[in-house]
Tab-separated table of C-alpha atoms in Angstrom:
chain	number	residue	atom	x	y	z
A	12	MET	CA	38.029	0.283	12.752
A	13	ASP	CA	40.864	-0.787	14.449
A	14	SER	CA	41.334	-4.542	13.182
A	15	ASP	CA	42.934	-5.494	16.435
A	16	GLN	CA	39.877	-4.885	18.265
A	17	PRO	CA	37.803	-7.983	19.388
A	18	PRO	CA	35.356	-8.756	16.953
A	19	GLU	CA	32.003	-8.087	19.078
A	20	MET	CA	33.450	-4.341	19.485
A	21	ARG	CA	33.724	-3.977	15.756
A	22	ASN	CA	30.366	-5.532	15.659
A	23	LEU	CA	29.068	-3.119	18.043
A	24	TRP	CA	30.660	-0.335	16.032
A	25	ALA	CA	29.620	-1.481	12.743
A	26	ARG	CA	25.874	-1.855	14.115
A	27	ILE	CA	25.934	1.902	15.961
A	28	PHE	CA	27.406	3.207	12.461
A	29	THR	CA	24.830	1.469	10.525
A	30	ARG	CA	22.038	2.633	12.551
A	31	ALA	CA	23.574	6.597	12.361
A	32	ILE	CA	23.665	6.212	8.707
A	33	HIS	CA	20.546	4.599	8.436
A	34	THR	CA	18.514	7.311	10.892
A	35	TYR	CA	20.492	10.073	8.536
A	36	PHE	CA	19.003	8.915	5.422
A	37	ALA	CA	15.727	8.395	7.167
A	38	TYR	CA	15.477	12.141	7.383
A	39	ALA	CA	17.791	13.223	4.716
A	40	ARG	CA	16.154	11.059	2.116
A	41	GLY	CA	13.296	9.588	3.448
A	42	MET	CA	10.751	7.819	1.839
A	43	THR	CA	7.248	6.766	2.389
A	44	LEU	CA	5.391	3.225	1.248
A	45	GLY	CA	2.252	2.512	0.916
A	46	VAL	CA	-0.060	-0.396	-0.270
A	47	ARG	CA	-3.149	-0.651	-2.073
A	48	ALA	CA	-5.129	-3.650	-4.093
A	49	ALA	CA	-7.271	-4.216	-6.510
A	50	CYS	CA	-9.370	-6.727	-4.721
A	51	PHE	CA	-11.896	-8.833	-6.554
A	52	ASP	CA	-14.527	-11.276	-5.430
A	53	ALA	CA	-15.187	-14.869	-6.578
A	54	GLU	CA	-17.775	-13.082	-8.951
A	55	GLY	CA	-15.321	-10.650	-10.401
A	56	ARG	CA	-16.504	-7.659	-8.964
A	57	ILE	CA	-13.922	-5.050	-7.524
A	58	PHE	CA	-14.152	-3.477	-3.977
A	59	LEU	CA	-14.105	0.237	-3.757
A	60	VAL	CA	-14.392	2.312	-0.752
A	61	ARG	CA	-15.351	5.867	-0.419
A	62	HIS	CA	-13.309	8.032	2.588
A	63	SER	CA	-14.765	10.979	4.903
A	64	TYR	CA	-11.547	12.931	3.910
A	65	VAL	CA	-11.184	12.687	0.119
A	66	THR	CA	-13.608	12.513	-2.677
A	67	GLY	CA	-14.321	9.504	-4.921
A	68	TRP	CA	-14.091	5.850	-4.354
A	69	HIS	CA	-10.866	4.181	-4.276
A	70	MET	CA	-9.469	0.869	-3.680
A	71	PRO	CA	-8.269	-0.401	-0.231
A	72	GLY	CA	-4.829	0.608	0.865
A	73	GLY	CA	-2.668	2.761	3.207
A	74	GLY	CA	0.813	3.363	4.578
A	75	VAL	CA	2.904	0.607	5.463
A	76	GLU	CA	4.197	1.485	9.336
A	77	ARG	CA	7.233	0.858	11.158
A	78	HIS	CA	8.319	-2.722	12.069
A	79	GLU	CA	5.489	-3.781	9.299
A	80	THR	CA	5.957	-5.900	6.325
A	81	ALA	CA	4.122	-4.603	3.121
A	82	PRO	CA	1.811	-7.937	3.037
A	83	GLN	CA	0.784	-7.275	7.072
A	84	ALA	CA	-0.217	-3.382	6.033
A	85	LEU	CA	-2.304	-4.883	2.966
A	86	ALA	CA	-4.185	-7.551	5.037
A	87	LYS	CA	-4.309	-4.733	7.826
A	88	GLU	CA	-5.827	-2.086	5.470
A	89	MET	CA	-8.218	-4.675	3.794
A	90	ARG	CA	-9.599	-5.553	7.087
A	91	GLU	CA	-10.031	-2.142	8.565
A	92	GLU	CA	-11.425	-0.535	5.192
A	93	GLY	CA	-13.930	-3.541	4.392
A	94	ASN	CA	-13.828	-6.620	6.459
A	95	LEU	CA	-11.599	-8.610	3.775
A	96	LEU	CA	-9.900	-11.599	3.790
A	97	PHE	CA	-7.531	-12.986	1.241
A	98	GLY	CA	-8.615	-15.756	-0.912
A	99	ASP	CA	-5.599	-16.253	-3.181
A	100	ALA	CA	-2.362	-14.771	-2.238
A	101	PRO	CA	-1.900	-11.275	-3.278
A	102	GLU	CA	0.002	-10.972	-6.357
A	103	LEU	CA	2.527	-7.490	-6.715
A	104	PHE	CA	1.317	-6.122	-9.862
A	105	HIS	CA	3.588	-2.609	-9.707
A	106	VAL	CA	5.169	-0.093	-7.836
A	107	TYR	CA	4.232	3.311	-8.580
A	108	PHE	CA	5.709	6.905	-7.714
A	109	ASN	CA	2.804	9.057	-5.757
A	110	ARG	CA	3.832	12.204	-6.820
A	111	GLN	CA	0.545	13.632	-6.026
A	112	THR	CA	0.786	13.048	-2.406
A	113	SER	CA	4.482	13.748	-1.600
A	114	LYS	CA	8.235	13.877	-3.712
A	115	ARG	CA	8.914	10.525	-1.958
A	116	ASP	CA	5.804	8.432	-1.776
A	117	HIS	CA	5.740	5.246	-3.408
A	118	VAL	CA	2.876	2.695	-3.749
A	119	LEU	CA	3.049	-1.205	-3.979
A	120	PHE	CA	0.273	-2.397	-5.752
A	121	TYR	CA	-1.327	-5.779	-5.765
A	122	ILE	CA	-4.336	-7.943	-7.000
A	123	CYS	CA	-6.203	-10.013	-4.441
A	124	ARG	CA	-8.689	-12.306	-6.157
A	125	ASN	CA	-11.203	-14.498	-4.404
A	126	VAL	CA	-11.551	-12.176	-1.727
A	127	ARG	CA	-14.040	-12.508	0.538
A	128	GLN	CA	-15.722	-10.114	2.972
A	129	SER	CA	-16.210	-11.585	6.796
A	130	ALA	CA	-19.462	-8.882	7.342
A	131	PRO	CA	-20.392	-5.866	5.928
A	132	LYS	CA	-18.345	-2.610	6.280
A	133	VAL	CA	-20.245	-0.412	8.894
A	134	ALA	CA	-19.419	3.163	8.150
A	135	ASP	CA	-17.132	4.610	10.397
A	136	ARG	CA	-14.680	8.404	10.943
A	137	GLU	CA	-12.782	7.229	7.960
A	138	ILE	CA	-14.644	5.127	5.577
A	139	VAL	CA	-18.276	6.410	4.724
A	140	GLU	CA	-19.204	3.847	2.173
A	141	ALA	CA	-17.417	0.458	0.969
A	142	ARG	CA	-18.804	-2.457	-1.267
A	143	PHE	CA	-18.108	-4.668	-4.258
A	144	PHE	CA	-19.132	-3.622	-7.560
A	145	ALA	CA	-19.046	-5.080	-11.248
A	146	LEU	CA	-16.842	-3.649	-13.371
A	147	GLY	CA	-19.523	-2.638	-15.887
A	148	ASP	CA	-21.536	-0.848	-13.151
A	149	LEU	CA	-19.019	1.181	-11.198
A	150	PRO	CA	-20.507	4.299	-9.123
A	151	ALA	CA	-20.017	7.716	-10.318
A	152	GLY	CA	-17.051	9.462	-8.669
A	153	VAL	CA	-14.419	6.562	-9.129
A	154	THR	CA	-11.028	8.272	-9.081
A	155	ALA	CA	-9.282	8.833	-12.511
A	156	ALA	CA	-6.142	6.924	-10.721
A	157	THR	CA	-8.695	3.658	-9.977
A	158	ARG	CA	-9.866	3.698	-13.414
A	159	ARG	CA	-6.443	3.697	-14.828
A	160	ARG	CA	-5.397	1.055	-12.428
A	161	LEU	CA	-8.180	-1.153	-13.636
A	162	GLU	CA	-7.303	-0.578	-17.279
A	163	GLU	CA	-3.606	-1.656	-16.666
A	164	VAL	CA	-5.203	-4.767	-14.316
A	165	ALA	CA	-7.247	-5.798	-17.412
A	166	GLY	CA	-4.273	-5.408	-19.677
A	167	ASN	CA	-5.485	-2.531	-21.725
A	168	THR	CA	-2.683	-0.354	-21.183
A	169	THR	CA	0.665	-0.694	-19.857
A	170	PRO	CA	1.295	-0.044	-16.212
A	171	ALA	CA	2.318	3.539	-15.770
A	172	ASP	CA	5.270	4.431	-13.491
A	173	PHE	CA	3.242	7.385	-11.729
A	174	TRP	CA	-0.058	6.855	-9.562
C-alpha cells in the first residue's frame, strides 16, 4: 500500500484485502463449528434427544451458523430440540475435534444446569423423542460419545481431545 494515500483509502484496501484473505481461508482451510450441551434440570437429570436421521440418544446440539455466536446457537438448539430454557449460565466445558463428522469439525461442549422445559417436546421430523433421564437410569441406545462426555463431566475421566 502507498503510505501517501488518504487513510480512508488505506482502510478500504485493508478491508478488501482482509475480506479476500478470509474468504480464501474459509474455502481452503474452512472449519465447521458445533455446540452441544449436557443439560441438567434442578433434579440433576440429563436431557437427551433421539433424532430421526441417526441412531441413539444424544445431548442436544447443532451447528453454529454464519452471523451467530456459539451461545446463540446453543440457546437455539436447546429451544428447537427440547423447548429448553437456560437456568444458570452455560459453562464451556471443553472443545473437541469431531473427526467422525469431517476432517475439520469442532464441537464446543457446554454444561447447562437448572435447565427447565417450557413445554414437552412434541415429536417432529428431526426429533422423534426427547426427555430428561436420571443418570442411573439412562435409556438403551445412549451413544458411546454421550456416555464418555457424561463420565468426563462427572470427573471420572479426563476430557478427551476427540469427540
